[in-house]
CSV table of C-alpha atoms in Angstrom, one decimal:
chain,number,residue,atom,x,y,z
A,8,UNK,CA,-9.1,-39.4,156.2
A,9,UNK,CA,-12.6,-38.2,155.6
A,10,UNK,CA,-12.9,-34.5,154.7
A,11,UNK,CA,-14.6,-33.7,157.9
A,12,UNK,CA,-12.1,-35.6,160.1
A,13,UNK,CA,-10.0,-33.5,162.6
A,14,UNK,CA,-12.2,-30.6,163.2
A,15,UNK,CA,-10.2,-27.4,163.3
A,16,UNK,CA,-11.2,-24.2,165.2
A,17,UNK,CA,-12.5,-22.6,162.0
A,18,UNK,CA,-14.8,-25.5,161.3
A,19,UNK,CA,-16.1,-25.5,164.8
A,20,UNK,CA,-17.0,-21.8,164.4
A,21,UNK,CA,-19.0,-22.6,161.2
A,22,UNK,CA,-20.8,-25.4,162.9
A,23,UNK,CA,-21.7,-23.3,165.9
A,24,UNK,CA,-22.9,-20.5,163.6
A,25,UNK,CA,-25.3,-23.0,162.0
A,26,UNK,CA,-26.4,-24.3,165.4
A,27,UNK,CA,-27.1,-20.7,166.5
A,28,UNK,CA,-29.3,-20.1,163.5
A,29,UNK,CA,-31.2,-23.3,164.1
A,30,UNK,CA,-31.4,-23.4,167.9
A,31,UNK,CA,-31.3,-19.7,169.1
A,32,UNK,CA,-35.0,-19.9,170.0
A,33,UNK,CA,-34.4,-23.0,172.2
A,34,UNK,CA,-31.4,-21.3,173.8
A,35,UNK,CA,-33.6,-18.3,174.7
A,36,UNK,CA,-36.1,-20.6,176.4
A,37,UNK,CA,-33.4,-22.6,178.1
A,38,UNK,CA,-34.5,-25.8,176.4
A,39,UNK,CA,-31.1,-27.0,175.2
A,40,UNK,CA,-28.9,-29.0,177.6
A,41,UNK,CA,-25.6,-27.4,178.7
A,42,UNK,CA,-22.7,-27.7,178.6
A,43,UNK,CA,-22.6,-28.4,174.8
A,44,UNK,CA,-19.9,-30.9,173.8
A,45,UNK,CA,-18.5,-31.2,170.3
A,46,UNK,CA,-16.1,-34.0,169.5
A,47,UNK,CA,-13.0,-33.0,167.4
A,48,UNK,CA,-12.4,-36.3,165.7
A,49,UNK,CA,-9.5,-38.1,167.3
A,50,UNK,CA,-7.6,-40.1,164.7
A,51,UNK,CA,-6.4,-43.7,164.9
A,52,UNK,CA,-2.7,-44.4,164.8
A,53,UNK,CA,-3.0,-45.6,161.2
A,54,UNK,CA,-4.7,-42.4,160.2
A,55,UNK,CA,-2.2,-40.2,162.2
A,56,UNK,CA,0.7,-42.0,160.5
A,57,UNK,CA,-0.7,-41.5,157.1
A,58,UNK,CA,-1.4,-37.8,157.6
A,59,UNK,CA,1.2,-36.9,160.2
A,60,UNK,CA,1.8,-33.3,159.1
A,61,UNK,CA,-1.9,-32.5,159.2
A,62,UNK,CA,-2.4,-34.2,162.6
A,63,UNK,CA,0.5,-32.2,164.0
A,64,UNK,CA,-0.9,-28.9,162.6
A,65,UNK,CA,-4.3,-29.8,164.1
A,66,UNK,CA,-2.8,-30.4,167.5
A,67,UNK,CA,-0.9,-27.1,167.4
A,68,UNK,CA,-4.1,-25.2,166.5
A,69,UNK,CA,-6.0,-26.5,169.5
A,70,UNK,CA,-3.0,-26.0,171.8
A,71,UNK,CA,-3.2,-22.3,171.0
A,72,UNK,CA,-7.0,-22.2,171.7
A,73,UNK,CA,-7.8,-19.3,174.0
A,74,UNK,CA,-11.5,-19.9,174.3
A,75,UNK,CA,-14.3,-19.2,175.0
A,76,UNK,CA,-15.1,-22.8,175.7
A,77,UNK,CA,-12.8,-25.5,177.1
A,78,UNK,CA,-10.7,-28.0,175.1
A,79,UNK,CA,-10.4,-31.5,176.6
A,80,UNK,CA,-7.4,-33.6,175.8
A,81,UNK,CA,-6.8,-37.3,175.8
A,82,UNK,CA,-3.7,-39.5,175.7
A,83,UNK,CA,-3.0,-42.2,173.1
A,84,UNK,CA,-0.1,-44.7,173.5
A,85,UNK,CA,0.8,-45.8,170.1
A,86,UNK,CA,3.5,-48.4,169.3
A,87,UNK,CA,4.8,-46.5,166.2
A,88,UNK,CA,4.3,-42.9,167.3
A,89,UNK,CA,4.7,-43.1,171.0
A,90,UNK,CA,2.5,-41.3,173.6
A,91,UNK,CA,0.5,-38.5,172.0
A,92,UNK,CA,-1.7,-35.8,173.7
A,93,UNK,CA,-4.6,-35.1,171.4
A,94,UNK,CA,-7.6,-32.7,171.5
A,95,UNK,CA,-10.7,-34.8,172.0
A,96,UNK,CA,-13.5,-32.4,172.4
A,97,UNK,CA,-14.5,-28.8,173.1
A,98,UNK,CA,-17.3,-27.8,175.5
A,99,UNK,CA,-19.3,-24.6,176.0
A,100,UNK,CA,-21.1,-23.9,179.2
A,101,UNK,CA,-23.6,-21.4,177.9
A,102,UNK,CA,-25.0,-19.7,174.8
A,103,UNK,CA,-23.0,-16.6,175.8
A,104,UNK,CA,-19.8,-18.4,175.2
A,105,UNK,CA,-20.9,-19.5,171.7
A,106,UNK,CA,-22.2,-16.1,170.6
A,107,UNK,CA,-18.9,-14.6,171.7
A,108,UNK,CA,-17.0,-17.1,169.6
A,109,UNK,CA,-19.1,-16.6,166.4
A,110,UNK,CA,-19.3,-12.8,166.8
A,111,UNK,CA,-23.0,-12.6,167.7
A,112,UNK,CA,-22.6,-11.4,171.3
A,113,UNK,CA,-24.3,-8.0,170.6
A,114,UNK,CA,-27.2,-9.6,168.7
A,115,UNK,CA,-27.7,-12.1,171.5
A,116,UNK,CA,-27.6,-9.5,174.2
A,117,UNK,CA,-30.2,-7.4,172.3
A,118,UNK,CA,-32.5,-10.5,171.9
A,119,UNK,CA,-32.3,-11.2,175.7
A,120,UNK,CA,-32.9,-7.6,176.6
A,121,UNK,CA,-35.9,-7.3,174.3
A,122,UNK,CA,-37.4,-10.6,175.4
A,123,UNK,CA,-37.0,-9.6,179.0
A,124,UNK,CA,-38.5,-6.1,178.4
A,125,UNK,CA,-41.6,-7.6,176.7
A,126,UNK,CA,-42.0,-10.3,179.4
A,127,UNK,CA,-41.7,-7.8,182.2
A,128,UNK,CA,-44.4,-5.6,180.7
A,129,UNK,CA,-46.7,-8.5,179.5
A,130,UNK,CA,-45.8,-11.7,181.4
A,131,UNK,CA,-48.3,-13.7,179.4
A,132,UNK,CA,-46.4,-12.9,176.2
A,133,UNK,CA,-43.1,-14.3,177.3
A,134,UNK,CA,-43.4,-17.5,175.2
A,135,UNK,CA,-44.4,-15.6,172.1
A,136,UNK,CA,-41.6,-13.1,172.7
A,137,UNK,CA,-39.0,-15.9,173.1
A,138,UNK,CA,-40.0,-17.5,169.8
A,139,UNK,CA,-40.0,-14.2,167.8
A,140,UNK,CA,-36.3,-14.4,167.0
A,141,UNK,CA,-36.6,-12.2,163.9
A,142,UNK,CA,-38.1,-9.4,166.0
A,143,UNK,CA,-35.6,-9.9,168.8
A,144,UNK,CA,-32.5,-10.1,166.7
A,145,UNK,CA,-33.2,-8.4,163.3
A,146,UNK,CA,-35.5,-5.4,163.9
A,147,UNK,CA,-33.7,-2.2,164.5
A,148,UNK,CA,-34.3,-0.3,167.8
A,149,UNK,CA,-36.7,2.2,166.3
A,150,UNK,CA,-39.0,-0.5,164.9
A,151,UNK,CA,-38.9,-2.5,168.1
A,152,UNK,CA,-39.8,0.5,170.2
A,153,UNK,CA,-42.5,1.5,167.8
A,154,UNK,CA,-44.0,-2.0,168.2
A,155,UNK,CA,-44.0,-1.8,172.0
A,156,UNK,CA,-45.6,1.6,171.9
A,157,UNK,CA,-48.2,0.5,169.5
A,158,UNK,CA,-49.2,-2.5,171.5
A,159,UNK,CA,-49.3,-0.5,174.6
A,160,UNK,CA,-51.6,2.1,173.0
A,161,UNK,CA,-53.9,-0.5,171.5
A,162,UNK,CA,-54.1,-2.3,174.8
A,163,UNK,CA,-55.3,0.9,176.4
A,164,UNK,CA,-57.6,1.8,173.5
A,165,UNK,CA,-59.0,-1.4,172.2
A,166,UNK,CA,-61.9,0.1,170.2
A,167,UNK,CA,-60.8,3.6,169.2
A,168,UNK,CA,-62.5,3.6,165.8
A,169,UNK,CA,-59.5,5.7,164.5
A,170,UNK,CA,-57.6,5.2,161.3
A,171,UNK,CA,-54.2,3.6,161.9
A,172,UNK,CA,-52.4,6.8,160.9
A,173,UNK,CA,-54.2,8.7,163.7
A,174,UNK,CA,-52.7,6.5,166.4
A,175,UNK,CA,-50.3,8.8,168.4
A,176,UNK,CA,-47.2,6.6,168.0
A,177,UNK,CA,-44.1,8.2,166.5
A,178,UNK,CA,-43.1,7.0,163.1
A,179,UNK,CA,-46.2,5.0,162.5
A,180,UNK,CA,-47.0,5.1,158.7
A,181,UNK,CA,-48.9,3.1,156.2
A,182,UNK,CA,-45.9,1.3,154.8
A,183,UNK,CA,-44.7,0.3,158.2
A,184,UNK,CA,-48.1,-1.1,159.1
A,185,UNK,CA,-48.6,-2.9,155.8
A,186,UNK,CA,-45.2,-4.7,155.8
A,187,UNK,CA,-45.8,-5.9,159.4
A,188,UNK,CA,-49.5,-6.5,159.6
A,189,UNK,CA,-49.3,-10.3,160.1
A,190,UNK,CA,-46.8,-9.8,162.9
A,191,UNK,CA,-48.9,-7.2,164.4
A,192,UNK,CA,-52.0,-9.3,164.2
A,193,UNK,CA,-50.2,-12.2,165.9
A,194,UNK,CA,-49.0,-10.1,168.8
A,195,UNK,CA,-52.2,-8.2,169.2
A,196,UNK,CA,-54.2,-11.5,169.3
A,197,UNK,CA,-51.9,-12.8,172.0
A,198,UNK,CA,-52.0,-9.5,173.9
A,199,UNK,CA,-55.8,-9.4,174.0
A,200,UNK,CA,-56.2,-13.1,174.5
A,201,UNK,CA,-58.3,-13.2,171.4
A,202,UNK,CA,-59.3,-16.3,169.4
A,203,UNK,CA,-60.7,-14.1,166.7
A,204,UNK,CA,-59.2,-14.9,163.3
A,205,UNK,CA,-59.7,-11.4,162.0
A,206,UNK,CA,-57.0,-9.2,160.6
A,207,UNK,CA,-55.1,-6.4,162.3
A,208,UNK,CA,-57.7,-3.7,161.8
A,209,UNK,CA,-60.5,-5.9,163.2
A,210,UNK,CA,-58.4,-7.0,166.2
A,211,UNK,CA,-57.3,-3.4,166.9
A,212,UNK,CA,-60.7,-1.9,166.6
A,213,UNK,CA,-59.5,0.5,163.9
A,214,UNK,CA,-61.4,2.0,161.0
A,215,UNK,CA,-60.3,0.7,157.6
A,216,UNK,CA,-59.4,3.2,154.9
A,217,UNK,CA,-62.1,3.1,152.3
A,218,UNK,CA,-61.6,0.7,149.5
A,219,UNK,CA,-61.6,2.7,146.2
A,220,UNK,CA,-62.4,1.6,142.7
A,221,UNK,CA,-61.5,3.6,139.6
A,222,UNK,CA,-64.3,3.7,137.1
A,223,UNK,CA,-64.6,5.5,133.7
A,224,UNK,CA,-68.0,6.3,132.2
A,225,UNK,CA,-67.6,5.6,128.5
A,226,UNK,CA,-71.1,7.0,127.6
A,227,UNK,CA,-71.4,10.8,127.3
A,228,UNK,CA,-75.0,10.5,128.5
A,229,UNK,CA,-73.9,8.8,131.7
A,230,UNK,CA,-71.3,11.5,132.3
A,231,UNK,CA,-73.9,14.2,132.0
A,232,UNK,CA,-75.9,12.5,134.8
A,233,UNK,CA,-72.9,13.0,137.0
A,234,UNK,CA,-72.2,16.6,136.2
A,235,UNK,CA,-69.7,15.7,133.4
A,236,UNK,CA,-67.5,13.5,135.5
A,237,UNK,CA,-66.1,10.7,133.4
A,238,UNK,CA,-63.1,9.3,135.4
A,239,UNK,CA,-64.0,8.5,139.1
A,240,UNK,CA,-62.2,7.0,141.9
A,241,UNK,CA,-64.6,6.4,144.8
A,242,UNK,CA,-65.3,4.2,147.8
A,243,UNK,CA,-67.1,0.9,146.9
A,244,UNK,CA,-70.3,1.7,148.8
A,245,UNK,CA,-70.7,5.0,147.0
A,246,UNK,CA,-70.3,3.3,143.6
A,247,UNK,CA,-72.7,0.5,144.7
A,248,UNK,CA,-75.4,3.1,145.4
A,249,UNK,CA,-75.2,4.7,141.9
A,250,UNK,CA,-78.4,4.5,140.0
A,251,UNK,CA,-77.3,4.8,136.4
A,252,UNK,CA,-78.7,3.1,133.3
A,253,UNK,CA,-75.5,1.1,132.7
A,254,UNK,CA,-75.9,-1.6,130.0
A,255,UNK,CA,-72.4,-3.0,129.8
A,256,UNK,CA,-69.3,-3.2,131.9
A,257,UNK,CA,-65.6,-3.7,131.0
A,258,UNK,CA,-62.9,-4.7,133.6
A,259,UNK,CA,-59.3,-4.3,132.4
A,260,UNK,CA,-56.2,-5.3,134.2
A,261,UNK,CA,-54.0,-2.3,133.3
A,262,UNK,CA,-54.3,1.5,133.6
A,263,UNK,CA,-53.3,2.5,130.1
A,264,UNK,CA,-55.6,0.1,128.4
A,265,UNK,CA,-58.5,1.5,130.4
A,266,UNK,CA,-57.5,5.1,129.5
A,267,UNK,CA,-57.4,4.2,125.8
A,268,UNK,CA,-61.1,3.3,125.6
A,269,UNK,CA,-63.3,6.0,124.0
A,270,UNK,CA,-67.1,6.3,123.9
A,271,UNK,CA,-69.3,3.2,124.1
A,272,UNK,CA,-73.0,3.8,124.6
A,273,UNK,CA,-74.3,2.6,128.0
A,274,UNK,CA,-70.8,1.3,129.1
A,275,UNK,CA,-68.6,1.9,132.1
A,276,UNK,CA,-65.1,0.5,132.7
A,277,UNK,CA,-63.1,-0.4,135.8
A,278,UNK,CA,-59.3,-0.6,135.7
A,279,UNK,CA,-56.1,-1.3,137.6
A,280,UNK,CA,-57.4,-3.8,140.2
A,281,UNK,CA,-55.1,-6.7,139.4
A,282,UNK,CA,-55.9,-9.6,141.8
A,283,UNK,CA,-58.0,-7.3,144.1
A,284,UNK,CA,-61.3,-8.2,142.5
A,285,UNK,CA,-63.4,-8.8,145.7
A,286,UNK,CA,-65.0,-5.3,145.6
A,287,UNK,CA,-66.9,-6.2,142.4
A,288,UNK,CA,-69.1,-8.5,144.6
A,289,UNK,CA,-70.3,-5.4,146.4
A,290,UNK,CA,-71.6,-3.7,143.3
A,291,UNK,CA,-75.1,-5.3,142.9
A,292,UNK,CA,-75.9,-3.6,139.6
A,293,UNK,CA,-73.0,-5.5,137.9
A,294,UNK,CA,-75.0,-8.7,138.2
A,295,UNK,CA,-77.7,-7.4,135.8
A,296,UNK,CA,-75.6,-6.4,132.9
A,297,UNK,CA,-73.0,-8.1,130.6
A,298,UNK,CA,-69.5,-7.9,132.0
A,299,UNK,CA,-66.3,-8.5,130.1
A,300,UNK,CA,-62.8,-9.0,131.6
A,301,UNK,CA,-59.7,-8.2,129.5
A,302,UNK,CA,-56.4,-9.1,131.2
A,303,UNK,CA,-52.9,-9.8,130.1
A,304,UNK,CA,-52.4,-13.0,128.0
A,305,UNK,CA,-50.3,-14.7,130.6
A,306,UNK,CA,-50.8,-17.2,133.4
A,307,UNK,CA,-51.6,-14.4,136.0
A,308,UNK,CA,-54.2,-12.9,133.6
A,309,UNK,CA,-56.1,-16.1,133.6
A,310,UNK,CA,-55.6,-16.6,137.4
A,311,UNK,CA,-57.3,-13.2,137.9
A,312,UNK,CA,-60.1,-14.1,135.5
A,313,UNK,CA,-60.7,-17.3,137.5
A,314,UNK,CA,-60.7,-15.4,140.7
A,315,UNK,CA,-63.1,-12.8,139.3
A,316,UNK,CA,-65.6,-15.5,138.5
A,317,UNK,CA,-65.9,-16.2,142.2
A,318,UNK,CA,-67.7,-12.8,142.5
A,319,UNK,CA,-69.1,-12.4,138.9
A,320,UNK,CA,-69.7,-15.9,137.7
A,321,UNK,CA,-71.0,-14.8,134.2
A,322,UNK,CA,-68.1,-12.4,133.3
A,323,UNK,CA,-66.8,-13.1,129.8
A,324,UNK,CA,-63.2,-12.9,128.8
A,325,UNK,CA,-62.1,-10.5,126.0
A,326,UNK,CA,-59.1,-10.8,123.8
A,327,UNK,CA,-57.7,-13.6,125.9
A,328,UNK,CA,-57.7,-16.3,123.2
A,329,UNK,CA,-55.2,-18.3,121.2
A,330,UNK,CA,-55.9,-16.3,118.0
A,331,UNK,CA,-55.1,-13.0,119.7
A,332,UNK,CA,-51.9,-14.5,121.2
A,333,UNK,CA,-50.6,-15.9,117.9
A,334,UNK,CA,-51.5,-12.8,115.9
A,335,UNK,CA,-49.1,-10.8,118.0
A,336,UNK,CA,-46.1,-13.1,118.2
A,337,UNK,CA,-43.7,-10.3,117.4
A,338,UNK,CA,-44.9,-8.4,120.5
A,339,UNK,CA,-44.6,-11.2,123.0
A,340,UNK,CA,-42.8,-10.6,126.3
A,341,UNK,CA,-41.5,-13.0,128.9
A,342,UNK,CA,-43.3,-14.0,132.1
A,343,UNK,CA,-40.5,-14.5,134.6
A,344,UNK,CA,-42.7,-15.7,137.5
A,345,UNK,CA,-45.8,-17.6,136.3
A,346,UNK,CA,-48.6,-18.3,138.7
A,347,UNK,CA,-48.1,-21.3,140.9
A,348,UNK,CA,-51.7,-22.4,140.1
A,349,UNK,CA,-51.9,-25.5,137.9
A,350,UNK,CA,-55.7,-25.7,137.6
A,351,UNK,CA,-58.2,-22.9,137.3
A,352,UNK,CA,-61.6,-24.5,137.6
A,353,UNK,CA,-63.7,-21.5,136.6
A,354,UNK,CA,-62.1,-21.1,133.1
A,355,UNK,CA,-64.1,-22.3,130.1
A,356,UNK,CA,-62.6,-24.9,127.8
A,357,UNK,CA,-60.9,-22.5,125.4
A,358,UNK,CA,-59.5,-20.4,128.2
A,359,UNK,CA,-58.2,-23.5,129.9
A,360,UNK,CA,-56.4,-24.6,126.8
A,361,UNK,CA,-54.6,-21.3,126.5
A,362,UNK,CA,-53.7,-21.3,130.1
A,363,UNK,CA,-52.3,-24.8,130.0
A,364,UNK,CA,-50.4,-23.9,126.8
A,365,UNK,CA,-48.7,-21.0,128.6
A,366,UNK,CA,-48.0,-23.1,131.7
A,367,UNK,CA,-46.5,-25.9,129.6
A,368,UNK,CA,-44.5,-23.5,127.4
A,369,UNK,CA,-46.3,-24.8,124.3
A,370,UNK,CA,-45.4,-21.6,122.3
A,371,UNK,CA,-42.0,-21.0,124.0
A,372,UNK,CA,-40.6,-20.4,127.5
A,373,UNK,CA,-42.6,-17.9,129.6
A,374,UNK,CA,-44.6,-16.5,126.7
A,375,UNK,CA,-46.8,-13.5,127.6
A,376,UNK,CA,-48.7,-10.8,125.7
A,377,UNK,CA,-49.4,-7.7,127.7
A,378,UNK,CA,-52.8,-6.3,126.9
A,379,UNK,CA,-51.2,-2.9,126.0
A,380,UNK,CA,-49.2,-4.5,123.3
A,381,UNK,CA,-52.2,-5.7,121.3
A,382,UNK,CA,-52.7,-3.8,118.1
A,383,UNK,CA,-55.4,-1.2,118.9
A,384,UNK,CA,-57.1,-1.6,115.6
A,385,UNK,CA,-57.3,-5.3,116.2
A,386,UNK,CA,-58.7,-4.7,119.7
A,387,UNK,CA,-61.3,-2.2,118.4
A,388,UNK,CA,-62.6,-4.9,116.1
A,389,UNK,CA,-63.3,-7.2,119.0
A,390,UNK,CA,-64.7,-4.4,121.1
A,391,UNK,CA,-67.1,-3.4,118.4
A,392,UNK,CA,-68.5,-7.0,118.2
A,393,UNK,CA,-69.2,-7.2,121.9
A,394,UNK,CA,-70.4,-3.6,122.4
A,395,UNK,CA,-72.4,-3.2,119.2
A,396,UNK,CA,-70.7,0.1,118.6
A,397,UNK,CA,-67.1,1.1,117.6
A,398,UNK,CA,-65.4,2.6,120.6
């Protein structure tokens, strides 16, 4: 007999658990047809004769079935085995019977209760609520209640101009908002009947926290013009308004590399932005001076460089070449999750060759050279060439 022949109660539970995961949304909407009938695999006389002990055990298991659900039996009159009463199928009249059988009754009850609560308060959200099975079944009570309270407050205060943390909803913090911002935007868009493609802050009429950039002034003369300040973290508009005689800009991926730089005449340095390079487009004075980007020698470092050139097309890479990579072989690390990008169109020919070499494991599997690992004397030599002064 085939392995799946003669479905036993345990196998039925597994199948129903899978069906619950796949169809619970349809069950909530009432789309599936009920009752649900599952055939149990009635054998032929030949099959029953060949596996008599197994067939008898299968009969006995279903004879002891206590439900939920109803077992339907059939009769077979066989010349060799006589008249046999066999379990033919099991039917379930409602989702409640299935969730009771698979041990999800509490989760199902919670989902129905939450859906009905949302639909009662906002009838036009019933369809969205019904489809939000993660929210209905997986969120804990505190998170669900917080969502409802937040939506209610935003509905009553659509253009408050507050920061999100100022909203008078218990337990609302930055981490909670950040990890759920897409869900919140979806619900708020539906709640307000908005077709705006904006993010949560725009839809909610909230003030955004200022986007900060961390900048070091590498020139003592520049620092004196700012009262001696040399390491500044400030909102982008304030940095954009600076009127300083900057002659060169360095952008480095990691904090410690940025902190290691010493004095360079006329130079400033930005650090620790990673992929968040969009703010550099809002600093108009960057377009008038040479800019250098120094990132990790791995696939993500080149992906960041490619992205940065969307906003600073003329930025030059620094210490991101094959010679630097091969000169530090003993300091290589492993890049466990390379970028999914296969082509980076804004790289130049040499950069593209190194990127493709890393992607194709030309020098070994997952090779990466973090910028902090590069010998500092080696780095200083390159910096002196581009800056005209030893940092």
